[in-house]
Coordinates of C-alpha atoms in Angstrom, one line a residue:
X1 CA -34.0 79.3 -62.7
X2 CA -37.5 78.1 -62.1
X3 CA -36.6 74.5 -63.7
X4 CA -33.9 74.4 -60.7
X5 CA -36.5 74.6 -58.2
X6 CA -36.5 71.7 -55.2
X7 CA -40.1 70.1 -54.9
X8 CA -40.4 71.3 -51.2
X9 CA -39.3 74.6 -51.9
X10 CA -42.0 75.1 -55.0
X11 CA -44.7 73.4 -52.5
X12 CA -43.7 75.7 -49.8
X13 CA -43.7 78.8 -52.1
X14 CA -47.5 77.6 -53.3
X15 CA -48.3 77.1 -49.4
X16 CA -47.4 80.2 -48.2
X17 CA -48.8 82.1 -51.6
X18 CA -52.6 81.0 -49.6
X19 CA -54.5 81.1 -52.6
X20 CA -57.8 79.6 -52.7
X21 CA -58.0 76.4 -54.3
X22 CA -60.6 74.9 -57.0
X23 CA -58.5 72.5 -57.7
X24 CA -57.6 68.5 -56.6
X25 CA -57.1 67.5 -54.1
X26 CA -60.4 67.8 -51.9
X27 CA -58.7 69.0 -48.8
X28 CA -57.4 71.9 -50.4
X29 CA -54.3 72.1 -48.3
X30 CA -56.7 72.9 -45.1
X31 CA -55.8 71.3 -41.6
X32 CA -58.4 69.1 -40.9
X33 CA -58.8 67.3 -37.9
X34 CA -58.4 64.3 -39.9
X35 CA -55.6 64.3 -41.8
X36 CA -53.2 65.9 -39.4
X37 CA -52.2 63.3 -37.5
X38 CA -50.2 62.6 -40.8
X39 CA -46.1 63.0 -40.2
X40 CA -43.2 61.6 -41.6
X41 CA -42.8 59.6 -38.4
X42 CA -45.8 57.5 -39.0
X43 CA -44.1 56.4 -42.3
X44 CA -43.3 52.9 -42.3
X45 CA -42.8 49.8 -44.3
X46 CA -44.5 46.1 -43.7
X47 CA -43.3 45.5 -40.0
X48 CA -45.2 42.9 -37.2
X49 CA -48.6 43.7 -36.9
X50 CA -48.6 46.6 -39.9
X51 CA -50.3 44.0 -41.9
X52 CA -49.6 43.8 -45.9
X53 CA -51.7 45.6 -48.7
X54 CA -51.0 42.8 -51.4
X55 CA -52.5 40.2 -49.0
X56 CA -54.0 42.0 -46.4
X57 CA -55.7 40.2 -43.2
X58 CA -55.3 42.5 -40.8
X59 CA -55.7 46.4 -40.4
X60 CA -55.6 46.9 -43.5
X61 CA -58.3 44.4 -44.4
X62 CA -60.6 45.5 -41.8
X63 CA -59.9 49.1 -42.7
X64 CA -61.1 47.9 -46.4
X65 CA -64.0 46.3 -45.1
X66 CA -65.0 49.5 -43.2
X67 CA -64.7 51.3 -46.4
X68 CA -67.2 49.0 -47.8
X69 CA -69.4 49.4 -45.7
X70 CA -69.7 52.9 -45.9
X71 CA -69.7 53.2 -49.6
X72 CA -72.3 50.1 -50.2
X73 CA -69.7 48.2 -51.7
X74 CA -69.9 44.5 -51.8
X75 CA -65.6 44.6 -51.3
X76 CA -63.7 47.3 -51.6
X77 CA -59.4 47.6 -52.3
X78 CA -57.1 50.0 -51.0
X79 CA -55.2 51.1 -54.1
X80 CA -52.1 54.3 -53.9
X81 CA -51.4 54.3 -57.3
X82 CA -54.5 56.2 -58.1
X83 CA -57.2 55.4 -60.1
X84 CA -55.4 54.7 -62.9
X85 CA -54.1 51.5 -61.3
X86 CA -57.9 50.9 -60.2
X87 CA -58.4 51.1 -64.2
X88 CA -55.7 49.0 -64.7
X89 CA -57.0 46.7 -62.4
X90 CA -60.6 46.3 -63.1
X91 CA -59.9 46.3 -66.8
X92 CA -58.0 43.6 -66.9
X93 CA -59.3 41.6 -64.0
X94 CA -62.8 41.3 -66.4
X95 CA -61.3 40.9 -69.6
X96 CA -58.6 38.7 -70.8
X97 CA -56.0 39.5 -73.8
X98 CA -57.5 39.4 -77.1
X99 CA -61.0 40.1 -76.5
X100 CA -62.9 43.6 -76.0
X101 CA -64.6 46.0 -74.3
X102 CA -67.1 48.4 -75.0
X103 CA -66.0 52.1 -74.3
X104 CA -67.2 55.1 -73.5
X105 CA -64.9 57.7 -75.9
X106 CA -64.3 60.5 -73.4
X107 CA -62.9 58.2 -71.0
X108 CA -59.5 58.9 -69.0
X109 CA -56.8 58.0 -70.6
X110 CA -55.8 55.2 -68.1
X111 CA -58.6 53.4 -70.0
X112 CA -56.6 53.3 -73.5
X113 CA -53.6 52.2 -71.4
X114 CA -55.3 49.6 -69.4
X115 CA -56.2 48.1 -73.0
X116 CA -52.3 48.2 -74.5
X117 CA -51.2 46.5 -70.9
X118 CA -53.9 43.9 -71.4
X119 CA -54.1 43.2 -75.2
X120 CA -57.5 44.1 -75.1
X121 CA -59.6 45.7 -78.3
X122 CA -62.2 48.0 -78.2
X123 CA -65.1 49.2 -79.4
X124 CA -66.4 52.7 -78.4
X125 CA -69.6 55.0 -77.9
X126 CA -69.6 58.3 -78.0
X127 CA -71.4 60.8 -75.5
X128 CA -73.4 63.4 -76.9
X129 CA -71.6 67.0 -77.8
X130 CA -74.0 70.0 -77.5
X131 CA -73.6 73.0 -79.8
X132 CA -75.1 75.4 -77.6
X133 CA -73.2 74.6 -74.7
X134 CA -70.3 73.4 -76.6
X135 CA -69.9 70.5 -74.4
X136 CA -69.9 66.7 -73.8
X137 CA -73.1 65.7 -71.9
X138 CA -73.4 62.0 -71.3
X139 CA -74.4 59.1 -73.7
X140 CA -77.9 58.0 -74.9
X141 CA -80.2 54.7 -73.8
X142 CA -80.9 54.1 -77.3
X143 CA -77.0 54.7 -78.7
X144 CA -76.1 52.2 -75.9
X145 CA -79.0 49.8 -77.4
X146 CA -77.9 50.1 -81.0
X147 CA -74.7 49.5 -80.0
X148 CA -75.4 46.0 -77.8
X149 CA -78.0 45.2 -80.4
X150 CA -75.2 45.0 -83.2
X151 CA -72.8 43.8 -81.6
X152 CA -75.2 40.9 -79.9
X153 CA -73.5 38.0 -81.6
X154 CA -69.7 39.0 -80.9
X155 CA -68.9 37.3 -77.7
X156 CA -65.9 39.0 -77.5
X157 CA -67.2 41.9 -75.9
X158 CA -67.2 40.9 -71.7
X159 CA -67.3 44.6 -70.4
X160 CA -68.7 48.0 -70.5
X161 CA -66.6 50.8 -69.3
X162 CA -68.6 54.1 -68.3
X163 CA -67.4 57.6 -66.9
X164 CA -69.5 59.3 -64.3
X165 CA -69.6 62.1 -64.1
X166 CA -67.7 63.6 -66.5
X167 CA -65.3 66.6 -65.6
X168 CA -67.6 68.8 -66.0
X169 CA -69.6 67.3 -64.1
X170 CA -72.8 65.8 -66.0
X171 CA -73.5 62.3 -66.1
X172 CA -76.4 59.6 -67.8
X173 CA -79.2 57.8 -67.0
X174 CA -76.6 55.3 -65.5
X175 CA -80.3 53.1 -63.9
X176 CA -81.3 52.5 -67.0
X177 CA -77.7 51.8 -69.2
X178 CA -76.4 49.4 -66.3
X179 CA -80.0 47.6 -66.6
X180 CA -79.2 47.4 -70.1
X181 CA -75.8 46.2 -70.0
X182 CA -76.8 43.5 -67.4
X183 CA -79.8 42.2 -70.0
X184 CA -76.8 41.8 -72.4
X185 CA -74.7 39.9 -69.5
X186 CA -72.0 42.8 -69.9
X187 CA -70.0 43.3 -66.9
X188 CA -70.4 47.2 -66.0
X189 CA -66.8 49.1 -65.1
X190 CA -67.4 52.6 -63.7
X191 CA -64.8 55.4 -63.6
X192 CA -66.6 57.6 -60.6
X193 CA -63.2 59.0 -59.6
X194 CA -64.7 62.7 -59.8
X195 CA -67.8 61.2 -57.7
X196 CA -66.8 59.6 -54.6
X197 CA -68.9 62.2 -52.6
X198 CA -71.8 61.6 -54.5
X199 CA -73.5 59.3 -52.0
X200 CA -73.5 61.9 -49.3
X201 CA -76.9 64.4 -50.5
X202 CA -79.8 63.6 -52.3
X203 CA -79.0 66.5 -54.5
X204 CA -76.2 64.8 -55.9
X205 CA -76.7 62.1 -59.0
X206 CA -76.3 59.1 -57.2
X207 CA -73.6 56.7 -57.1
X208 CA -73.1 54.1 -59.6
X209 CA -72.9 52.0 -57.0
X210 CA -76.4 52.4 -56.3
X211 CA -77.4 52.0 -59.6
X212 CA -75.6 48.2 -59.5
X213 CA -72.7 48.6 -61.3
X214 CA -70.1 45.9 -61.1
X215 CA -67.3 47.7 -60.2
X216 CA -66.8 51.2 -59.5
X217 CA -63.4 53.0 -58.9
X218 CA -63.1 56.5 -56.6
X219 CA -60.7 59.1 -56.6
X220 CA -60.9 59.8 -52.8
X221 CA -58.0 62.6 -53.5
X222 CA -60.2 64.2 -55.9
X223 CA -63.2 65.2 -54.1
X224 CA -63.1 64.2 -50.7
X225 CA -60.6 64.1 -48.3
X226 CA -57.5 61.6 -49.0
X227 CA -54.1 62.5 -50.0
X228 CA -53.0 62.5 -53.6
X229 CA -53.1 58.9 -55.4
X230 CA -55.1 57.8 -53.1
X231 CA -57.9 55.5 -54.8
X232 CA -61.0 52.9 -53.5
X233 CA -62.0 50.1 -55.9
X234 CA -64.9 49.0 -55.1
X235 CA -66.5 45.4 -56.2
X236 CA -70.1 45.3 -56.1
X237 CA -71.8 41.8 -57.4
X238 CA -70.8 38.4 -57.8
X239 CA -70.1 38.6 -61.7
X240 CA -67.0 39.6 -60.7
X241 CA -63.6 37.3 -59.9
X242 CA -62.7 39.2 -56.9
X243 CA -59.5 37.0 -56.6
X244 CA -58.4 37.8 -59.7
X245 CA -58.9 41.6 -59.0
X246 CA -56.7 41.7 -56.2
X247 CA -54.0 39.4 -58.4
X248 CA -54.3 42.6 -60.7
X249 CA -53.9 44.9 -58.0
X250 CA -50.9 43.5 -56.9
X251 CA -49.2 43.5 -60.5
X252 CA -50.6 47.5 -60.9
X253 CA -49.4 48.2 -57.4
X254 CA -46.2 49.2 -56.0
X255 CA -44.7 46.6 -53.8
X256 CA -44.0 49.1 -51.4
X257 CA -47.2 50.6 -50.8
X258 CA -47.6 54.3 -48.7
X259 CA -48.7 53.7 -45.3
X260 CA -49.7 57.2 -44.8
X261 CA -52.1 57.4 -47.9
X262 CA -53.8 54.0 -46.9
X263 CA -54.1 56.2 -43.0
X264 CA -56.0 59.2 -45.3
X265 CA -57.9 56.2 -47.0
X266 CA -59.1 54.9 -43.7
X267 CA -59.7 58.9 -42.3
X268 CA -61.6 59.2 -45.2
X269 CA -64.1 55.9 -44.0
X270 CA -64.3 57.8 -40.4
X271 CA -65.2 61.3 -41.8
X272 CA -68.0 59.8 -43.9
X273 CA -69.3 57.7 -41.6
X274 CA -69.4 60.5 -39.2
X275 CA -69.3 64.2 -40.3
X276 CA -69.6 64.1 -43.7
X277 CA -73.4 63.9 -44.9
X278 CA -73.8 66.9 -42.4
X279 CA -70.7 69.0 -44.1
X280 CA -72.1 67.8 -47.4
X281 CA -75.6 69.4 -46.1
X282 CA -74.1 72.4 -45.8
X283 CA -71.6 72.7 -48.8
X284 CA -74.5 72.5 -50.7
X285 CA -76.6 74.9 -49.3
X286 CA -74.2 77.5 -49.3
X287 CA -73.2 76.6 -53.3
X288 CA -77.2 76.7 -53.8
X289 CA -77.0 80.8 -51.8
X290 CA -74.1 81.6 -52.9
X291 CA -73.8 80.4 -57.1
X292 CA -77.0 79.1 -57.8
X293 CA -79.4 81.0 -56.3
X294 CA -82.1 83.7 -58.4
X295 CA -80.7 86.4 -56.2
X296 CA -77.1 85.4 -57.0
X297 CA -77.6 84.7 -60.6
X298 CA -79.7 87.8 -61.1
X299 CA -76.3 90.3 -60.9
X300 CA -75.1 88.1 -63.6
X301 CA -75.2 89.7 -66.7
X302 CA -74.8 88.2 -70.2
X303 CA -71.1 88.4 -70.0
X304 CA -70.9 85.6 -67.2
X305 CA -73.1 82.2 -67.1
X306 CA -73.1 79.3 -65.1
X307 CA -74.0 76.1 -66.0
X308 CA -76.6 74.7 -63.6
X309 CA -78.8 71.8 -62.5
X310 CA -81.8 73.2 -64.8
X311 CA -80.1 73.9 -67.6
X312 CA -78.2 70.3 -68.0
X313 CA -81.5 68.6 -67.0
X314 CA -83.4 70.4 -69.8
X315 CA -80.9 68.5 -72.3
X316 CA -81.8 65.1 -70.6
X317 CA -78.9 64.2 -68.5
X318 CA -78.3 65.1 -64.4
X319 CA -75.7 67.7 -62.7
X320 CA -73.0 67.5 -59.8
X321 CA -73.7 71.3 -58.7
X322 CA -70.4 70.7 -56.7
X323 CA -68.8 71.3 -60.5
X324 CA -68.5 75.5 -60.7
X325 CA -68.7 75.8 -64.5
X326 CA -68.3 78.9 -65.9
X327 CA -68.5 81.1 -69.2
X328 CA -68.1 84.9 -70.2
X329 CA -69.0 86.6 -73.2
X330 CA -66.0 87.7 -74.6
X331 CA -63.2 85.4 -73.0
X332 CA -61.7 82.0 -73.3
X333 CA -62.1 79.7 -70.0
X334 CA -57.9 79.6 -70.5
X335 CA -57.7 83.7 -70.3
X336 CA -60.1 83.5 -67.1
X337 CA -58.1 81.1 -65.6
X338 CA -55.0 83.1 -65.6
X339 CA -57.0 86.0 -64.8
X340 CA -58.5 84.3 -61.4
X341 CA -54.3 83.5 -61.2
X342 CA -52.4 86.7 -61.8
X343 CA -55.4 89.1 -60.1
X344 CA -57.5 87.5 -57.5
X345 CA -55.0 84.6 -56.2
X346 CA -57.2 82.0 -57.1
X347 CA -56.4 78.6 -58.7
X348 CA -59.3 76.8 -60.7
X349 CA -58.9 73.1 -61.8
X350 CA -58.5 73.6 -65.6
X351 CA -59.8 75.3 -68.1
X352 CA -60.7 75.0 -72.1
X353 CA -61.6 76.9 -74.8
X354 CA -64.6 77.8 -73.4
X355 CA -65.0 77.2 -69.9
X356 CA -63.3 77.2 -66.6
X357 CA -64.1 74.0 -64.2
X358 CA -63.4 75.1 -60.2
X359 CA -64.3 71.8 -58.1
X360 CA -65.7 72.6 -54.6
X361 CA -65.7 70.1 -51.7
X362 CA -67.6 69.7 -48.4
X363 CA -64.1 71.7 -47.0
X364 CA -64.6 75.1 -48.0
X365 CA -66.3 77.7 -46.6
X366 CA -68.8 80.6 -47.4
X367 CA -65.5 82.9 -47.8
X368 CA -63.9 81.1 -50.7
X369 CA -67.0 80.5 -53.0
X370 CA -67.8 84.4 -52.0
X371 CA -64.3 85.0 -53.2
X372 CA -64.4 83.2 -56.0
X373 CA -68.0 84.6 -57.4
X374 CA -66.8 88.3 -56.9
X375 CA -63.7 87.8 -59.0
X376 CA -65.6 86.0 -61.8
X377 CA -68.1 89.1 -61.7
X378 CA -65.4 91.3 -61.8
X379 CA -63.3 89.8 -64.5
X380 CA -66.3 90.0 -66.7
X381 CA -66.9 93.6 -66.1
X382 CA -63.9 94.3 -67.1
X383 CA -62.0 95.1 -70.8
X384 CA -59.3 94.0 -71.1
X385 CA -56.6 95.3 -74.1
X386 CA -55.9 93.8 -77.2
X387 CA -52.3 93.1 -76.2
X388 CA -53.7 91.3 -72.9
X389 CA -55.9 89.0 -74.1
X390 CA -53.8 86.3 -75.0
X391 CA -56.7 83.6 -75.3
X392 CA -59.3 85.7 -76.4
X393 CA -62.7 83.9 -77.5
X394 CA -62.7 85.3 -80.9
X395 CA -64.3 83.7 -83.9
X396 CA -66.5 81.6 -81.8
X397 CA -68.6 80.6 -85.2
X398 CA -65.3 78.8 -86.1
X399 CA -64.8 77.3 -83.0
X400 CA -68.6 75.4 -83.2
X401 CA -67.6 74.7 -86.8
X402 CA -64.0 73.1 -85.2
X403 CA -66.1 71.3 -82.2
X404 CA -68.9 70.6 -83.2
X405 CA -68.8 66.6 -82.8
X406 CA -67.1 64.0 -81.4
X407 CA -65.0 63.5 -84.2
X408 CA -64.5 59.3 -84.7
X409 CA -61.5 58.2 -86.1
X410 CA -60.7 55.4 -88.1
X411 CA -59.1 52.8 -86.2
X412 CA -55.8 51.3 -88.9
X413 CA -54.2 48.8 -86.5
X414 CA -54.9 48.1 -82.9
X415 CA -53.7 49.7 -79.8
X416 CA -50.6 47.4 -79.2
X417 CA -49.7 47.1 -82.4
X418 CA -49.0 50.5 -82.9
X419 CA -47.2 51.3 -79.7
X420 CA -44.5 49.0 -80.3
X421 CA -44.6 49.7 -84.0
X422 CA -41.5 51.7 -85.0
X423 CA -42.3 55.6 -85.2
X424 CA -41.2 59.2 -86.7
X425 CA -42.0 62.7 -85.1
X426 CA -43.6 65.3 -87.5
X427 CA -45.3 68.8 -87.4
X428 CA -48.9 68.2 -86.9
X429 CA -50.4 69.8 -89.6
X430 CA -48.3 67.6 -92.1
X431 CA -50.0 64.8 -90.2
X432 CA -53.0 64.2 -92.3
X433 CA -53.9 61.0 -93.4
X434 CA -51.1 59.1 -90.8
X435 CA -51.1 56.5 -87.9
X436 CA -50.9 58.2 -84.2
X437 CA -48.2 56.0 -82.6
X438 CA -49.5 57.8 -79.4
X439 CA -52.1 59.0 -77.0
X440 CA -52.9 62.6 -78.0
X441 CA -55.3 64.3 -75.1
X442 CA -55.5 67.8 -73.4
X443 CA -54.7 68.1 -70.0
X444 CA -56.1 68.2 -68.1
X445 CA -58.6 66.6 -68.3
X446 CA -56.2 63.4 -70.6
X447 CA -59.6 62.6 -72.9
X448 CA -57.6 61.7 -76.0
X449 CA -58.4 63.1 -79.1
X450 CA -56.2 60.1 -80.4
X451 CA -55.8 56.8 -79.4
X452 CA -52.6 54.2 -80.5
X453 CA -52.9 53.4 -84.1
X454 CA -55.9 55.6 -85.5
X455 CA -55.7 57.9 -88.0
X456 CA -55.1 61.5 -88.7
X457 CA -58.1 63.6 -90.7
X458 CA -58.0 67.0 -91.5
X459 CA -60.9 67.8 -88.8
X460 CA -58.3 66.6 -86.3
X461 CA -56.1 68.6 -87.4
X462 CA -58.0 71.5 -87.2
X463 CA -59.1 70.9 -84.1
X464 CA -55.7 70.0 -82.4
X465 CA -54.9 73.2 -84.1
X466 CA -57.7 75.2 -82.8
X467 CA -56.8 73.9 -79.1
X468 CA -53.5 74.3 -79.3
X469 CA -53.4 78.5 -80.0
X470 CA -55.9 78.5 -77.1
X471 CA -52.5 77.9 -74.6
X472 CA -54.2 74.7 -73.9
X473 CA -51.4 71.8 -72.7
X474 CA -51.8 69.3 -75.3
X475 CA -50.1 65.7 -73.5
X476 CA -49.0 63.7 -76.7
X477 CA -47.5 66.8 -78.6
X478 CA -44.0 68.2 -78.0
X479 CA -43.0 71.6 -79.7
X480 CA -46.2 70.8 -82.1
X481 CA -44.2 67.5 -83.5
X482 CA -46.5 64.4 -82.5
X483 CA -45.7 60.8 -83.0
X484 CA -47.1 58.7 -85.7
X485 CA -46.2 55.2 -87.3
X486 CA -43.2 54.8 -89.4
X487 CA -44.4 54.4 -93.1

């Protein structure tokens, strides 16, 4: 039975299918010249000379340093516990139990959890949804300015915590908010794991780093080229404790750290600061002649669209045009991913009710993004029966009604309270008016919907509803029974 399955011999099986990947990690499986010096041989433990992550001052220190360099970084850690632990870690390195930070809502949730860990409250802002697009853009100046402005007398809030980009790529004005946050004296946390290659084209929203953020965190596995859980955090002022950061780090760290994902960490330093900007150059280019371009887009008809640069920029906000986002007509993102699957071989990143995200990096080539854009075309030109449409995009008037906003919660008891609170599992839609005793977020991309101890409204409901018959994994929700606080 498929459940029985080894892990080797599923990875093998997915190997040897040779699909072409839009998905994580950013090597895409492919044999680069810098990664394949990687074998079990070369994994070892803390031995003379190897140097030691927790309290590094050796290699591994220098091989940190390097990194900073080459990202603009003022320090920079080595984590392998992914960028959740770099949450974990920057979260609670800035702010101490029993105070709060300011949060964007459509944050990861290793954000939430960094706050339970920490006994840390929070206060949130919420991006901007757009009916037409039916999607999250980035947040407002003047929200953020509200927001600071009322809460100007609580000295409670020390921090800031931003996502950029989002997964679908869009991101803020993050000049003018860090500015902002800084006249405030708010220490600025940025979540750039989907933008650690933003620094390599001008054509790219730059990096938060940049902008002057106070810390930022990459997910070198996502879009470049490190192995899986492989994370930079990167310190980038002197508001910042950085020996308390790497006291966190150690506590959010295993004790045993890979050797072989801080060797892809360190590759990843030597690509950029060698081949990279050029392979960047070139990704681009062919992304901009091969799914950008007038020619390209002009075979599109009004069954397939494309977000692009000119449309996100028209709504105020800026575009990583690495991000494939796609539409059609007639289909749910979750029926085109299992279309791209089951007929053209081709595994995107995720999908929703809407669209489908395919993440490109500087490692593929002409024939994949060629591959890719015929199968899209095709799948929209085609009809599809009744029986076979398992996610169809019916009713899409109800689903703007469903979406419509970024619904806000009422917050009944805070985060910790309610995780160790005792708790009952019901059906969902008897939920109403209850206490979520849990995170309760798609995945991917794990935004919550919920948070610990808010509660349950009908337009919740609804919407978990309407996500859940779109075959969308709902993390948080087991055989439609979700967790909520005893009463």
């Amino acid at each position: 039975m498929e459940e029985n399955r080894k892990i080797m011999e599923f990875l093998r099986d997915y190997d040897n299918k040779k699909s072409i990947r839009f998905h994580m990690p950013g090597h895409k499986g492919k044999n680069m010249s810098s990664l394949k010096e990687i074998f079990p041989s070369l994994d070892i433990t803390e031995i003379n000379g190897s140097d030691n992550l927790h309290f590094p001052n050796g290699i591994i220190r220098n091989s940190e340093r390097r990194a900073a360099k080459a990202y603009g970084a003022k320090e920079t850690l080595f984590m392998v516990n992914g960028s959740t632990s770099s949450i974990y870690t920057a979260i609670n390195g800035v702010v101490a139990p029993g105070e709060k930070i300011l949060i964007q809502r459509d944050s990861h949730k290793a954000a939430y959890n960094a706050l339970l860990l920490g006994g840390i409250e929070a206060e949130y802002i919420y991006p901007e949804y757009d009916e037409e697009l039916q999607m999250n853009l980035g947040l407002l100046y003047e929200k953020l300015e509200n927001k600071l402005k009322r809460y100007l007398l609580d000295n409670k809030i020390k921090a800031i915590f931003l996502t950029h980009p989002n997964y679908y790529g869009v991101s803020s004005d993050l000049e003018k908010i860090i500015e902002l946050a800084h006249i405030y004296d708010k220490i600025v946390i940025v979540d750039e794991a989907h933008g650690s290659h933003l620094l390599l084209d001008d054509r790219l929203p730059k990096s938060a780093i940049e902008y002057g953020a106070d810390i930022v965190i990459h997910s070198i596995h996502k879009t470049m080229v490190g192995l899986t859980q492989t994370s930079l955090l990167h310190i980038c002022s002197n508001r910042v404790d950085i020996e308390k950061i790497r006291s966190m780090a150690r506590i959010y760290q295993s004790s045993s750290p890979s050797y072989l994902l801080m060797a892809s960490l360190d590759l990843n330093t030597e690509y950029i600061l060698k081949d990279a900007k050029k392979d960047m150059k070139n990704h681009i280019d062919r992304l901009q002649k091969l799914i950008y371009s007038d020619d390209s887009n002009s075979v599109f008809n009004k069954e397939l669209f494309i977000i692009n640069e000119d449309i996100i920029k028209k709504k105020g906000f800026n575009f990583d045009l690495t991000k494939i986002i796609f539409s059609m007509k007639n289909y749910s993102g979750k029926f085109i991913e299992q279309k791209l699957r089951e007929e053209y071989n081709i595994e995107i990143e995720m999908s929703d009710h809407r669209y489908g995200v395919a993440i490109s990096t500087l490692v593929d080539e002409e024939k994949d993004l060629k591959r890719l854009i015929e199968s899209l075309k095709s799948i929209s030109t085609k009809i599809y029966s009744e029986d076979d449409i398992l996610y169809r995009k019916d009713n899409i008037e109800y689903a703007k009604n469903i979406l419509n906003d970024y619904e806000k919660p009422l917050k009944k008891m805070s985060i910790r309270e309610a995780f160790y609170s005792e708790k009952e599992e019901i059906d969902y839609l008897n939920a109403i008016g209850r206490i979520a005793g849990d995170i309760i977020a798609p995945y991917p991309p794990g935004i919550p919907i919920l948070t610990y101890g808010e509660e349950i409204s009908e337009k919740i409901v609804k919407k978990l509803e309407y996500i859940d018959s779109r075959g969308i994994n709902i993390e948080g929700m087991n055989d439609k029974k979700i967790k909520l606080i005893m009463e």
